[in-house]
Amino acid sequence: MNKLFFEKSRIESTLNEEPLMETVGSEPPVPEMNLRNLETIIIFPYNECNLACRMCPVKNPIRVDKAFRADPNEFEWHISDEGVEWLSSLNPRSYTILGGEPLISKTTMMIMEKLQGGDSKAQERYHKSMYDKLDAIGKNIVMYTNGQLITKETIDILSVIDRLSIVVSLEGDRDYTNYIRGPGVFERAMEAIKLLRERDIPVTIRVGYSQENIKSVFSLMRKVGNHIPMEFAPRIDKPPLPKRLARNLYYAVASLPHADILQPSYKNFVGFDRRCPAGIKRFTVHPDDSITACQWGSEVVAKAGDDDDFLKEAMRSWVARNTRIEPECIGCKKATVCYSSCRVSKDYKQCPTKDSELDRAVVENLFDRAVEVTKEKTMKAIKSMRNISMAGC
Ligand code: SF4
Ligand code: SF4
C-alpha cells in the first residue's frame, strides 16, 4: 500500500444531496467590492528575480512585463509613485507583495514603509545604511520571497518593519526544491526560516503542488508541518491532482496545527463557506500599474488610481463574467457558496468536497501515527494562519 494514502477515513458521503440543477446557468449574485474593507491588495512590484526556476511563469511572463527587465542592482519598483500613493491611501487588512523576488530591489523597504503610512524617509535612510531603523506603522504586510537574500547580514532590515509576515516559497522537500530552483536553494531557504523565527518574524512555508511533486510535498509536511506554518496551493501550470490524491492531501493538511490550502475548495471541504475572493475582497496591481482581479489572471480591468466607482464596476463585471457553477460541481451542497472554486488552477475538476464531508476523520501515515481531524481543529488551524499571513492563492 502506498504510504501516502490514508486508509481510515470515516467520512459521511453526501452523494444523496439534492442536485443543484436549478442553479446552473442562472445569474449568481455578485457582492460589491468595498474598497475600504479589502482582505488584501496583491502587488507585483516587478517580475525580476535572482533565481531562474524551471517552469516559472514569471521567468517567462505572459503579459507585458518583459518590457521591464532591468539590472537587478539598478531597478526600483516599476509601479509608479502615484500608484503607490493611491495604494497607500486604501486601507486593506494587508498588502501582499509577490514578485519576482521583492528583496532584490532596495526600494522594497521604502515602499513597504510608505504603504504602511510611514514618512517615506526610509529610502534615504536605507541607502545610508542597510541597518537604519524604519518607523513602520499601521498595516500588515505579507511578503513572498524565495528566502535567498535573508541572511545574518540582512535580517536586521526586515526585523524593523512592524507587522511583517514572510512567506518562503519551496517546491517540496530538499531534492525537488533544488531540482526546480537550483543547488543549495532549499538549504538557504531553511536557514532564512530559522533566522526569521529567531527574530520572532512570523514565517510560513508556501508550496505549490501537483501530481509531479506530491510525494515531496508530503515528505516536507512530515518534516516541518508540526512546527512551521504551511500554506499550499495547486500548481496553475499542471493538471489538478486526481480526486483521491486531492482528498488525501486535504486530510493531511487538515491534520496539521497551522496549515491551509488557499483555494476555496479546501475551505469548503473543511467547513468554511468560501468563494474566490478575486474582484470582491481583493485585487492585484502589476508592475505597469494595471489591475487584474486574480493575481494570475491576464485580463486587465483597471489601472491604479482609477476612481472608486469605475474600479468597483470593473470588478463587478469581471466577477459576473467569471462566476459560474461548472458541471463537475453539480450535486455539491457548497456549489452556491463556492461557485467552482478557482478558475486558474481548475481544482473544481477533481474536487473531493462534493463526495466527502469533514466531520471526523482519522488519517494515518503522515507522521507514522494516527491523527484525528475534526472540523473544529481545522477551522482553528486556518484561523491561526490568518494571523500569520493573509495571502495570495
Ligand atoms: S465540488 Fe465544486 S462547488 Fe463544491 S466545493 Fe468543490 S469546487 Fe466548490
Ligand atoms: S488563484 Fe483562483 S481562487 Fe485565487 S483569486 Fe485567482 S481564481 Fe480566485
Coordinates of C-alpha atoms and ligand atoms in Angstrom, one line a residue:
M1 CA 0.0 0.0 0.0
N2 CA 1.3 3.4 -0.8
K3 CA 2.1 5.1 2.5
L4 CA 0.8 8.4 1.3
F5 CA -2.8 7.2 1.3
F6 CA -4.9 7.4 4.4
E7 CA -6.9 4.3 5.0
K8 CA -9.1 5.0 8.0
S9 CA -11.2 8.0 6.9
R10 CA -14.7 7.8 8.3
I11 CA -16.4 10.4 6.2
E12 CA -20.1 10.6 5.7
S13 CA -21.0 10.5 2.0
T14 CA -23.0 13.5 0.7
L15 CA -23.9 11.8 -2.5
N16 CA -27.5 11.8 -1.5
E17 CA -27.7 15.6 -1.5
E18 CA -30.2 17.1 -3.9
P19 CA -28.5 18.1 -7.2
L20 CA -28.4 21.8 -7.7
M21 CA -29.5 21.7 -11.3
E22 CA -31.7 24.8 -10.9
T23 CA -28.6 26.9 -10.1
V24 CA -26.7 26.0 -13.3
G25 CA -26.9 28.7 -15.9
S26 CA -28.6 31.1 -13.5
E27 CA -27.0 34.5 -12.7
P28 CA -25.2 34.2 -9.4
P29 CA -25.3 37.2 -7.0
V30 CA -22.2 39.4 -7.2
P31 CA -21.3 41.1 -3.9
E32 CA -20.0 44.6 -4.4
M33 CA -16.3 45.2 -3.7
N34 CA -15.8 47.5 -0.7
L35 CA -12.6 49.4 -1.4
R36 CA -12.3 50.4 2.2
N37 CA -12.6 46.9 3.6
L38 CA -10.5 44.7 1.4
E39 CA -8.9 41.5 2.7
T40 CA -5.7 42.3 0.8
I41 CA -4.2 44.1 -2.1
I42 CA -1.7 41.9 -4.0
I43 CA 1.2 43.8 -5.5
F44 CA 3.7 42.6 -8.1
P45 CA 6.3 45.4 -7.8
Y46 CA 8.3 43.9 -10.7
N47 CA 8.9 40.4 -12.1
E48 CA 12.7 40.3 -11.9
C49 CA 14.2 37.5 -9.8
N50 CA 17.5 36.3 -8.6
L51 CA 16.6 32.7 -9.4
A52 CA 15.6 31.1 -12.7
C53 CA 13.4 28.2 -11.6
R54 CA 12.3 25.6 -14.1
M55 CA 8.8 26.3 -15.5
C56 CA 8.4 29.6 -13.6
P57 CA 5.6 31.7 -15.1
V58 CA 7.4 34.9 -14.0
K59 CA 10.6 33.9 -15.8
N60 CA 8.5 33.8 -19.0
P61 CA 5.8 36.3 -18.3
I62 CA 2.7 36.1 -20.5
R63 CA 1.9 39.8 -20.0
V64 CA 3.8 42.9 -21.0
D65 CA 6.3 42.5 -18.1
K66 CA 9.2 41.5 -20.2
A67 CA 9.5 45.2 -21.1
F68 CA 10.5 45.8 -17.5
R69 CA 13.6 43.7 -17.5
A70 CA 16.4 45.7 -15.8
D71 CA 19.6 45.3 -14.0
P72 CA 18.6 44.0 -10.5
N73 CA 21.2 46.3 -9.0
E74 CA 19.6 49.3 -10.5
F75 CA 15.9 49.0 -10.7
E76 CA 13.3 50.2 -8.4
W77 CA 9.6 49.3 -8.1
H78 CA 8.1 49.6 -11.5
I79 CA 4.7 50.7 -10.1
S80 CA 4.5 54.4 -10.4
D81 CA 4.9 56.8 -7.4
E82 CA 1.3 57.9 -8.0
G83 CA 0.2 54.2 -8.0
V84 CA 2.0 53.6 -4.6
E85 CA 0.4 56.8 -3.2
W86 CA -3.0 55.6 -4.2
L87 CA -2.4 52.1 -2.8
S88 CA -1.3 53.5 0.5
S89 CA -4.5 55.6 0.7
L90 CA -6.6 52.4 0.7
N91 CA -7.0 50.5 3.9
P92 CA -6.8 46.8 3.2
R93 CA -6.2 44.4 6.1
S94 CA -2.9 43.6 4.4
Y95 CA -0.8 44.2 1.4
T96 CA 0.6 41.0 -0.1
I97 CA 3.8 41.5 -2.0
L98 CA 4.7 39.0 -4.7
G99 CA 7.4 39.1 -7.3
G100 CA 9.9 38.3 -8.9
E101 CA 11.9 38.4 -5.7
P102 CA 10.9 41.5 -3.7
L103 CA 14.1 41.7 -1.8
I104 CA 16.3 42.3 -4.8
S105 CA 15.1 45.9 -5.1
K106 CA 16.4 48.3 -2.5
T107 CA 13.2 50.3 -2.8
T108 CA 11.1 47.5 -1.4
M109 CA 11.8 48.5 2.2
M110 CA 11.0 52.1 1.5
I111 CA 7.7 51.2 -0.2
M112 CA 6.7 48.8 2.5
E113 CA 7.0 51.7 4.9
K114 CA 5.1 54.0 2.6
L115 CA 2.2 51.5 2.2
Q116 CA 2.0 51.3 6.0
G117 CA 1.7 55.1 6.3
G118 CA 5.3 55.9 7.2
D119 CA 7.0 59.1 6.3
S120 CA 8.8 57.8 3.3
K121 CA 12.2 58.9 4.5
A122 CA 13.1 55.2 4.6
Q123 CA 14.7 55.3 1.1
E124 CA 17.1 58.0 2.2
R125 CA 17.9 56.1 5.4
Y126 CA 18.0 52.8 3.6
H127 CA 20.6 54.0 1.2
K128 CA 22.7 55.3 4.0
S129 CA 22.8 52.0 5.8
M130 CA 21.2 48.7 5.5
Y131 CA 20.7 48.7 9.2
D132 CA 18.8 52.0 9.6
K133 CA 15.6 51.8 11.6
L134 CA 12.4 52.2 9.6
D135 CA 9.4 53.5 11.6
A136 CA 6.7 51.4 10.1
I137 CA 3.2 51.9 11.4
G138 CA -0.2 50.6 10.6
K139 CA -1.0 47.8 8.1
N140 CA 0.1 44.2 7.8
I141 CA 2.4 43.3 5.0
V142 CA 2.8 39.8 3.8
M143 CA 5.9 39.3 1.6
Y144 CA 6.5 36.2 -0.5
T145 CA 10.2 35.5 -1.1
N146 CA 12.5 32.7 -2.1
G147 CA 14.4 33.4 1.0
Q148 CA 17.8 33.5 -0.6
L149 CA 18.6 37.1 0.4
I150 CA 17.6 36.7 4.1
T151 CA 20.9 36.2 5.8
K152 CA 22.6 37.1 9.1
E153 CA 23.8 40.3 7.3
T154 CA 20.3 41.3 6.1
I155 CA 17.9 40.1 8.7
D156 CA 18.1 43.3 10.7
I157 CA 16.4 45.2 7.8
L158 CA 13.4 43.0 8.0
S159 CA 13.1 43.0 11.7
V160 CA 12.4 46.7 11.9
I161 CA 9.3 46.6 9.8
D162 CA 6.3 46.1 12.1
R163 CA 3.5 43.8 11.1
L164 CA 5.5 42.0 8.5
S165 CA 5.0 38.3 7.8
I166 CA 7.2 36.4 5.5
V167 CA 6.2 33.5 3.3
V168 CA 9.1 31.5 2.0
S169 CA 8.3 29.5 -1.2
L170 CA 9.6 26.0 -1.6
E171 CA 8.8 23.3 -4.2
G172 CA 8.6 20.4 -1.7
D173 CA 11.4 18.7 0.1
R174 CA 15.1 19.4 -0.5
D175 CA 15.8 17.3 -3.6
Y176 CA 12.8 18.5 -5.5
T177 CA 13.2 22.1 -4.5
N178 CA 16.8 22.1 -5.6
Y179 CA 15.9 20.3 -8.8
I180 CA 13.4 23.1 -9.7
R181 CA 15.2 26.1 -8.1
G182 CA 18.9 25.3 -8.2
P183 CA 21.5 23.7 -6.0
G184 CA 21.5 24.9 -2.4
V185 CA 18.3 26.9 -2.6
F186 CA 16.4 24.7 -0.1
E187 CA 19.2 24.8 2.4
R188 CA 19.5 28.6 2.2
A189 CA 15.7 29.0 2.5
M190 CA 15.6 26.8 5.6
E191 CA 18.4 28.9 7.1
A192 CA 16.4 32.0 6.3
I193 CA 13.3 30.5 8.1
K194 CA 15.5 29.7 11.1
L195 CA 16.8 33.3 11.2
L196 CA 13.3 34.8 10.9
R197 CA 11.9 32.6 13.7
E198 CA 14.8 33.6 15.9
R199 CA 13.8 37.2 15.4
D200 CA 10.1 36.4 16.0
I201 CA 9.1 37.4 12.5
P202 CA 6.1 35.3 11.5
V203 CA 7.1 32.9 8.7
T204 CA 5.1 30.5 6.7
I205 CA 6.3 27.9 4.1
R206 CA 4.4 28.0 0.8
V207 CA 4.4 25.0 -1.5
G208 CA 2.7 24.6 -4.9
Y209 CA 1.6 21.0 -5.5
S210 CA 0.8 18.8 -8.5
Q211 CA 1.0 15.1 -9.1
E212 CA 4.6 15.5 -10.0
N213 CA 5.8 16.7 -6.6
I214 CA 3.2 15.4 -4.3
K215 CA 5.4 12.8 -2.6
S216 CA 8.0 15.5 -2.0
V217 CA 5.3 17.8 -0.5
F218 CA 4.2 15.0 1.9
S219 CA 7.8 14.5 2.8
L220 CA 8.2 18.1 3.7
M221 CA 5.0 18.2 5.6
R222 CA 6.2 15.3 7.7
K223 CA 9.5 17.0 8.5
V224 CA 8.3 20.5 9.3
G225 CA 4.5 20.6 9.3
N226 CA 4.1 20.1 13.1
H227 CA 6.2 23.2 13.9
I228 CA 6.3 25.6 10.9
P229 CA 3.1 27.0 9.5
M230 CA 2.5 25.9 5.9
E231 CA 0.3 27.0 3.1
F232 CA -0.4 25.1 -0.1
A233 CA -1.8 25.9 -3.5
P234 CA -2.2 23.8 -6.6
R235 CA 0.3 24.5 -9.4
I236 CA -1.5 26.5 -12.0
D237 CA 0.6 25.1 -14.9
K238 CA -0.3 21.5 -14.1
P239 CA -3.4 19.4 -14.2
P240 CA -5.3 19.2 -10.9
L241 CA -4.5 16.3 -8.6
P242 CA -6.6 13.2 -9.1
K243 CA -9.5 13.4 -6.7
R244 CA -8.4 10.6 -4.4
L245 CA -5.0 12.2 -4.0
A246 CA -6.5 15.7 -3.5
R247 CA -8.7 14.2 -0.8
N248 CA -5.7 12.7 1.0
L249 CA -3.8 15.9 0.7
Y250 CA -6.8 17.8 2.2
Y251 CA -6.9 15.4 5.1
A252 CA -3.2 15.7 5.7
V253 CA -3.3 19.5 5.6
A254 CA -6.3 19.4 7.9
S255 CA -4.3 17.3 10.4
L256 CA -1.6 20.0 10.8
P257 CA -1.7 22.5 13.6
H258 CA -1.1 25.6 11.3
A259 CA -1.8 24.9 7.7
D260 CA -4.1 25.9 4.9
I261 CA -4.8 25.3 1.3
L262 CA -5.6 28.7 -0.3
Q263 CA -8.2 27.6 -2.8
P264 CA -11.9 27.8 -1.9
S265 CA -12.5 24.1 -2.5
Y266 CA -10.4 23.2 0.6
K267 CA -12.1 25.8 2.8
N268 CA -15.4 24.3 1.8
F269 CA -14.1 20.8 2.4
V270 CA -13.3 21.6 6.0
G271 CA -16.5 23.5 6.7
F272 CA -15.9 27.2 5.9
D273 CA -18.1 28.9 3.4
R274 CA -15.7 30.4 0.8
R275 CA -15.7 31.6 -2.8
C276 CA -12.9 33.0 -4.8
P277 CA -12.2 36.4 -3.3
A278 CA -10.8 38.0 -6.5
G279 CA -12.8 41.1 -7.5
I280 CA -14.8 41.0 -4.3
K281 CA -12.3 41.1 -1.4
R282 CA -9.1 41.7 -3.3
F283 CA -7.4 42.9 -6.5
T284 CA -3.9 42.8 -7.9
V285 CA -1.6 45.6 -9.1
H286 CA 1.0 44.8 -11.7
P287 CA 4.3 46.5 -12.5
D288 CA 2.8 48.7 -15.1
D289 CA 0.0 49.9 -12.7
S290 CA -2.5 47.7 -14.4
I291 CA -5.1 45.9 -12.2
T292 CA -6.4 42.4 -12.5
A293 CA -8.9 40.8 -10.2
C294 CA -7.0 37.5 -9.7
Q295 CA -3.2 37.7 -9.3
W296 CA -2.7 35.0 -12.0
G297 CA -5.3 36.5 -14.4
S298 CA -4.3 38.3 -17.6
E299 CA -7.4 40.3 -18.1
V300 CA -6.6 43.9 -17.2
V301 CA -9.8 45.6 -15.9
A302 CA -8.5 48.9 -14.4
K303 CA -5.4 51.0 -13.5
A304 CA -4.0 52.1 -10.2
G305 CA -5.6 55.4 -9.3
D306 CA -8.9 54.8 -11.2
D307 CA -11.8 56.3 -9.3
D308 CA -13.7 54.1 -6.9
D309 CA -16.9 53.8 -8.9
F310 CA -15.0 52.7 -12.1
L311 CA -13.0 50.2 -10.2
K312 CA -16.0 48.7 -8.4
E313 CA -17.9 48.4 -11.7
A314 CA -14.9 46.8 -13.4
M315 CA -14.6 44.2 -10.7
R316 CA -18.4 43.6 -10.6
S317 CA -18.4 42.9 -14.3
W318 CA -15.3 40.6 -14.0
V319 CA -16.8 38.6 -11.2
A320 CA -20.2 38.3 -13.1
R321 CA -18.4 37.0 -16.2
N322 CA -16.2 34.6 -14.3
T323 CA -18.6 33.2 -11.7
R324 CA -20.4 30.0 -12.6
I325 CA -21.1 26.5 -11.3
E326 CA -19.2 24.1 -13.5
P327 CA -20.7 20.8 -14.5
E328 CA -18.3 18.9 -12.2
C329 CA -19.8 20.7 -9.2
I330 CA -23.4 19.7 -9.8
G331 CA -24.6 17.9 -6.8
C332 CA -22.2 19.6 -4.4
K333 CA -24.0 21.2 -1.5
K334 CA -21.5 24.0 -1.4
A335 CA -21.9 24.9 -5.1
T336 CA -23.9 28.1 -4.4
V337 CA -21.3 29.2 -1.9
C338 CA -18.1 28.2 -3.7
Y339 CA -19.1 28.7 -7.4
S340 CA -16.5 26.1 -8.5
S341 CA -13.5 27.4 -6.5
C342 CA -10.5 28.5 -8.6
R343 CA -10.7 29.5 -12.3
V344 CA -7.0 29.3 -12.7
S345 CA -6.0 26.0 -11.2
K346 CA -9.3 24.4 -12.2
D347 CA -9.3 22.5 -8.9
Y348 CA -13.0 22.0 -9.2
K349 CA -12.4 19.4 -11.9
Q350 CA -11.2 16.9 -9.2
C351 CA -12.5 18.5 -6.1
P352 CA -13.1 15.9 -3.3
T353 CA -15.6 18.1 -1.4
K354 CA -18.7 17.0 -3.4
D355 CA -18.3 13.4 -2.2
S356 CA -16.9 14.0 1.3
E357 CA -17.6 16.0 4.4
L358 CA -15.1 16.6 7.0
D359 CA -16.9 15.6 10.2
R360 CA -14.4 13.5 12.0
A361 CA -11.7 11.5 10.3
V362 CA -8.7 9.6 11.4
V363 CA -5.8 10.0 9.0
E364 CA -2.7 7.9 9.1
N365 CA 0.8 7.8 8.0
L366 CA 1.7 11.4 7.6
F367 CA 3.6 11.2 10.9
D368 CA 3.5 7.5 11.1
R369 CA 0.7 7.7 13.6
A370 CA -3.0 8.2 13.5
V371 CA -4.1 11.8 13.8
E372 CA -7.7 12.7 14.4
V373 CA -9.0 15.5 12.2
T374 CA -12.1 17.4 13.2
K375 CA -13.8 20.4 11.7
E376 CA -13.2 22.4 14.8
K377 CA -9.5 21.7 14.9
T378 CA -9.1 22.5 11.2
M379 CA -11.0 25.8 11.4
K380 CA -8.8 26.7 14.3
A381 CA -5.7 26.0 12.2
I382 CA -7.0 28.1 9.3
K383 CA -7.8 31.0 11.7
S384 CA -4.3 30.8 13.1
M385 CA -2.9 31.2 9.6
R386 CA -4.9 34.3 9.1
N387 CA -3.0 35.9 12.0
I388 CA 0.3 34.9 10.3
S389 CA -0.4 35.7 6.7
M390 CA -3.2 36.8 4.5
A391 CA -2.0 35.6 1.3
G392 CA -2.4 35.0 -2.4
C393 CA -3.5 31.7 -3.8
Ligands
SF4_1 S1 -17.3 20.4 -5.8 FE1 -17.1 22.4 -6.8 S2 -18.5 23.8 -5.8 FE2 -18.2 22.0 -4.4 S3 -16.5 22.7 -3.1 FE3 -15.6 21.6 -4.8 S4 -15.1 23.2 -6.3 FE4 -16.5 24.1 -4.9
SF4_2 S1 -6.0 31.9 -7.8 FE1 -8.0 31.0 -8.1 S2 -9.1 31.2 -6.1 FE2 -7.3 32.6 -6.1 S3 -8.0 34.5 -6.7 FE3 -7.3 33.5 -8.6 S4 -9.1 32.5 -9.4 FE4 -9.6 33.0 -7.3

